PDB file of C-alpha atoms in Angstrom:
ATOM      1  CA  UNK A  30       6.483  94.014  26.478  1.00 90.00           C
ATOM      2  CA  UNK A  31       8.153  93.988  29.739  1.00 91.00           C
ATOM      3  CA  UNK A  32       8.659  90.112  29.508  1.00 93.00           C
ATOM      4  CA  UNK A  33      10.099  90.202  26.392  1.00 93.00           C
ATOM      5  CA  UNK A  34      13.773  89.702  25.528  1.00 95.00           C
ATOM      6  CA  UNK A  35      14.488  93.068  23.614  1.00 94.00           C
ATOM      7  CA  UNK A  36      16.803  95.737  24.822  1.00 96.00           C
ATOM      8  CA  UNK A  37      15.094  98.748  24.275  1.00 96.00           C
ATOM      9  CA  UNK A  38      11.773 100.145  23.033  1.00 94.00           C
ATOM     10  CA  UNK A  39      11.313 103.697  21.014  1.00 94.00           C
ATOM     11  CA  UNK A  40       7.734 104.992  21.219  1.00 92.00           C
ATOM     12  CA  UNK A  41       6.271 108.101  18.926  1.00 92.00           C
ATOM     13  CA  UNK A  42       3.897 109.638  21.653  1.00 90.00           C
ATOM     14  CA  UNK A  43       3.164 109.188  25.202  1.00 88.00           C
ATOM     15  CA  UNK A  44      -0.533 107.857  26.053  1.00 88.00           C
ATOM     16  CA  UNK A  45      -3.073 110.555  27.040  1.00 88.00           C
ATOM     17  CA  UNK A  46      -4.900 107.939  28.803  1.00 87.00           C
ATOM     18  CA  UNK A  47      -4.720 109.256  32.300  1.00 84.00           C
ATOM     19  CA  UNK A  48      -4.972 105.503  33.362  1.00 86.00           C
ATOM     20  CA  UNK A  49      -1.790 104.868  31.605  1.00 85.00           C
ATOM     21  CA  UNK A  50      -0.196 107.988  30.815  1.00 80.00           C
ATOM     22  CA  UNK A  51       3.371 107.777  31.434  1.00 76.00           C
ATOM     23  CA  UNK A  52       3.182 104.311  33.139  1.00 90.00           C
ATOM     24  CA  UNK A  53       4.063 102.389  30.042  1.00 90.00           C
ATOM     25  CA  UNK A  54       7.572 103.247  30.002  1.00 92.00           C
ATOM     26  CA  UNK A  55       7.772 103.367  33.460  1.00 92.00           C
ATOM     27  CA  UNK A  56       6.979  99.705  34.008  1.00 93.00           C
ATOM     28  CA  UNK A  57       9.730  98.838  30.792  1.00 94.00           C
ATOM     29  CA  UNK A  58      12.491 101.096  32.819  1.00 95.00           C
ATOM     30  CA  UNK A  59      11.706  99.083  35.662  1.00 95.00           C
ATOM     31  CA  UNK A  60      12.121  95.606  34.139  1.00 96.00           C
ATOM     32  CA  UNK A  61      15.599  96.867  32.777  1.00 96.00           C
ATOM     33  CA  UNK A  62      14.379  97.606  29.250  1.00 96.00           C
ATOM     34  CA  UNK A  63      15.312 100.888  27.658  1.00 96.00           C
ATOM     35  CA  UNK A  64      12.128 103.278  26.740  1.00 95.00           C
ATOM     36  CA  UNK A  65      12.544 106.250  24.638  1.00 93.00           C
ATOM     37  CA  UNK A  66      10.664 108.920  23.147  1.00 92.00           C
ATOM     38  CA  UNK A  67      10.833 109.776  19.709  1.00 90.00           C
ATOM     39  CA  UNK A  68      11.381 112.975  18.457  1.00 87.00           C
ATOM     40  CA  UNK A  69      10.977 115.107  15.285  1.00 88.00           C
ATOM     41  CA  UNK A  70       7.640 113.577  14.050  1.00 92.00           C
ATOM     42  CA  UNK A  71       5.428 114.849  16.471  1.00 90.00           C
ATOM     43  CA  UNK A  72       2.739 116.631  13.808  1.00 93.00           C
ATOM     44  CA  UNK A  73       2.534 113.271  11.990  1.00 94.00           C
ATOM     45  CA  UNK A  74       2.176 111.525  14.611  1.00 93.00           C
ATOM     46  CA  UNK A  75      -1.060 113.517  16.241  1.00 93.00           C
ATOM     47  CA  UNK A  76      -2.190 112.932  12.503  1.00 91.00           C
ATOM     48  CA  UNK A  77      -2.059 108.897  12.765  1.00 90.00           C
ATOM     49  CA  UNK A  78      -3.280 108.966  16.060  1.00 90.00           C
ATOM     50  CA  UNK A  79      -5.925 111.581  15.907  1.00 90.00           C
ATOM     51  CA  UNK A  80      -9.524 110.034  16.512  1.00 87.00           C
ATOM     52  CA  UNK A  81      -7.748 108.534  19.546  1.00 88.00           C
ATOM     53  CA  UNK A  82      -6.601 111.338  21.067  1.00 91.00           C
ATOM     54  CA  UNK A  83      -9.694 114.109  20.294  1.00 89.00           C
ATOM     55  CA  UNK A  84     -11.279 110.814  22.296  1.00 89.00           C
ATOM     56  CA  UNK A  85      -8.794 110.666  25.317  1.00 89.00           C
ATOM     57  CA  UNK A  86      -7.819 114.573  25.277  1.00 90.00           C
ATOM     58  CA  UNK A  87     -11.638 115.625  25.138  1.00 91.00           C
ATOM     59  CA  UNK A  88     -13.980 113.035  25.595  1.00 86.00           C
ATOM     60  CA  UNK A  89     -15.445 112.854  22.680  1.00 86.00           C
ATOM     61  CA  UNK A  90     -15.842 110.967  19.574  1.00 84.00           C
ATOM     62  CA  UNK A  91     -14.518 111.221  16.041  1.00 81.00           C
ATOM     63  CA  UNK A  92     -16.847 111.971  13.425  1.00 83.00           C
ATOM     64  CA  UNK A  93     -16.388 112.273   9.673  1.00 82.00           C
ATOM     65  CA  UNK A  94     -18.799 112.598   7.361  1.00 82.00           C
ATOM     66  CA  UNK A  95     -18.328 111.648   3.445  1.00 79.00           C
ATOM     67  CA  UNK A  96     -20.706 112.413   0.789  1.00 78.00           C
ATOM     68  CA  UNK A  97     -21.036 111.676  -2.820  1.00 75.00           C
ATOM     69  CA  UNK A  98     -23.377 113.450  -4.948  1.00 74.00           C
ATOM     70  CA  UNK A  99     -24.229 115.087  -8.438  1.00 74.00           C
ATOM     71  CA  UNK A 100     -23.606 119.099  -9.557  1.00 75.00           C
ATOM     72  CA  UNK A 101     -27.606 119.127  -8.491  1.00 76.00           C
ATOM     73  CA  UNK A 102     -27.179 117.475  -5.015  1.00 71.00           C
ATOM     74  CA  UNK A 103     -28.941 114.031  -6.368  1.00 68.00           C
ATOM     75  CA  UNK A 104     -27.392 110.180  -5.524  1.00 65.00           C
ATOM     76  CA  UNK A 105     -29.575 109.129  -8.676  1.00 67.00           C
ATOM     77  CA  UNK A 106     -30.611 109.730 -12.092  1.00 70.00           C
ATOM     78  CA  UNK A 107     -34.049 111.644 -12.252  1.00 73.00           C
ATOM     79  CA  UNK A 108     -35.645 108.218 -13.126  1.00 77.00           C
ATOM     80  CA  UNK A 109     -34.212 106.830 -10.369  1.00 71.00           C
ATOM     81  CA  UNK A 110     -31.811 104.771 -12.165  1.00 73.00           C
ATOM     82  CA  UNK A 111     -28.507 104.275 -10.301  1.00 71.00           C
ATOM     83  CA  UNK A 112     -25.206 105.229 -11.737  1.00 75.00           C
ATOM     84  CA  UNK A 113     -21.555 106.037 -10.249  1.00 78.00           C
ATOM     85  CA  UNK A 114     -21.282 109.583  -9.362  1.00 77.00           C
ATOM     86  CA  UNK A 115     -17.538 109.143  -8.326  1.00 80.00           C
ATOM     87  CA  UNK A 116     -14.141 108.112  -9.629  1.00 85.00           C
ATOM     88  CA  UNK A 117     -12.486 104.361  -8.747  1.00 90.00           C
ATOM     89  CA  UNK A 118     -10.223 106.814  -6.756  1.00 92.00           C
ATOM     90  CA  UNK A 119     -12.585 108.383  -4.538  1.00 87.00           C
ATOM     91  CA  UNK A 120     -14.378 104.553  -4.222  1.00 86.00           C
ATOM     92  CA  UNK A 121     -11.779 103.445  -3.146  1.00 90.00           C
ATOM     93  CA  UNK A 122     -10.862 105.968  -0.531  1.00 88.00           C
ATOM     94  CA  UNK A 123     -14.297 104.807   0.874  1.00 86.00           C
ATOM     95  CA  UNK A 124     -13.231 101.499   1.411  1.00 88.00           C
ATOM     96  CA  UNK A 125     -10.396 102.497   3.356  1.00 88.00           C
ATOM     97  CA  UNK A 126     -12.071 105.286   5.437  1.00 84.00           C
ATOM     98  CA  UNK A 127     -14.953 102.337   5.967  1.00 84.00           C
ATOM     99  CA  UNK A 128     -12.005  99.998   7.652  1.00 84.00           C
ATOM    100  CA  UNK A 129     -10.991 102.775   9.985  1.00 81.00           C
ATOM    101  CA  UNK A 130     -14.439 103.445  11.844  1.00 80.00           C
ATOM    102  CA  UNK A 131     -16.063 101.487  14.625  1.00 79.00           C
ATOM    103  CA  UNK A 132     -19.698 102.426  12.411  1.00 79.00           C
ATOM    104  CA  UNK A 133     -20.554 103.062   8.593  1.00 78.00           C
ATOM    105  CA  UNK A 134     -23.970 104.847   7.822  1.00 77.00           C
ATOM    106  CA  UNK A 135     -24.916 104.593   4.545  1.00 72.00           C
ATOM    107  CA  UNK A 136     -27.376 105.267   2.221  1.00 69.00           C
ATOM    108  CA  UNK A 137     -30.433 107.626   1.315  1.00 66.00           C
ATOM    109  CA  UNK A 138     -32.908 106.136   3.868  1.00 66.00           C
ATOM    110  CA  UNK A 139     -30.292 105.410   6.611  1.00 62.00           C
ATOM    111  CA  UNK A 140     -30.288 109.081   7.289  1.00 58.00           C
ATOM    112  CA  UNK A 141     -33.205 111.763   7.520  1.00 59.00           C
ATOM    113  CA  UNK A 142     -33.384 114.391   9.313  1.00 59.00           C
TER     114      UNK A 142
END
């Protein structure tokens, strides 16, 4: 971004990355470029960013777990016959929580403990 031709960059949160942290803006100041830190949004921001920085600030890695099942804690009829347990709403929401992680377990045999 440094050897771009813009004036000024506004960023949200600073990096926790401790190879990084801080140097981002640093380098920008350096090749004449405004850097500035946003204020006021803070909360939000942790929100968008937060598998990244429980990884960065802790070490370790975001799980979430998301499970579908009937009032009697089956995936499947009693004959085994499939049927949709949940809402076009809450399918969905799958999709999109599938595009933001790295790995998608799914499935009654994918899992036993």
């Amino acid at each position: 971004m440094a050897a771009l031709p813009i004036a000024s960059v506004t960023y949200g949160l600073q990096d926790p990355n401790p190879r990084v942290s801080g140097k981002g803006a640093a380098i920008l100041r350096e090749a004449g470029k405004q850097a500035s830190l946003f204020g006021g949004l803070e909360v939000e921001l942790e929100d968008l960013a937060e598998q990244f920085l429980l990884n960065m600030r802790s070490d370790r890695i975001f799980v979430a777990l998301k499970v579908a099942s009937s009032m009697d804690g089956q995936v499947a009829m009693a004959d085994g016959e499939s049927r949709w347990i949940t809402g076009e709403a809450a399918r969905a929401e799958v999709q999109y929580l599938r595009g933001c992680y790295d790995a998608v377990v799914t499935g009654m045999g994918t899992f036993s403990p």
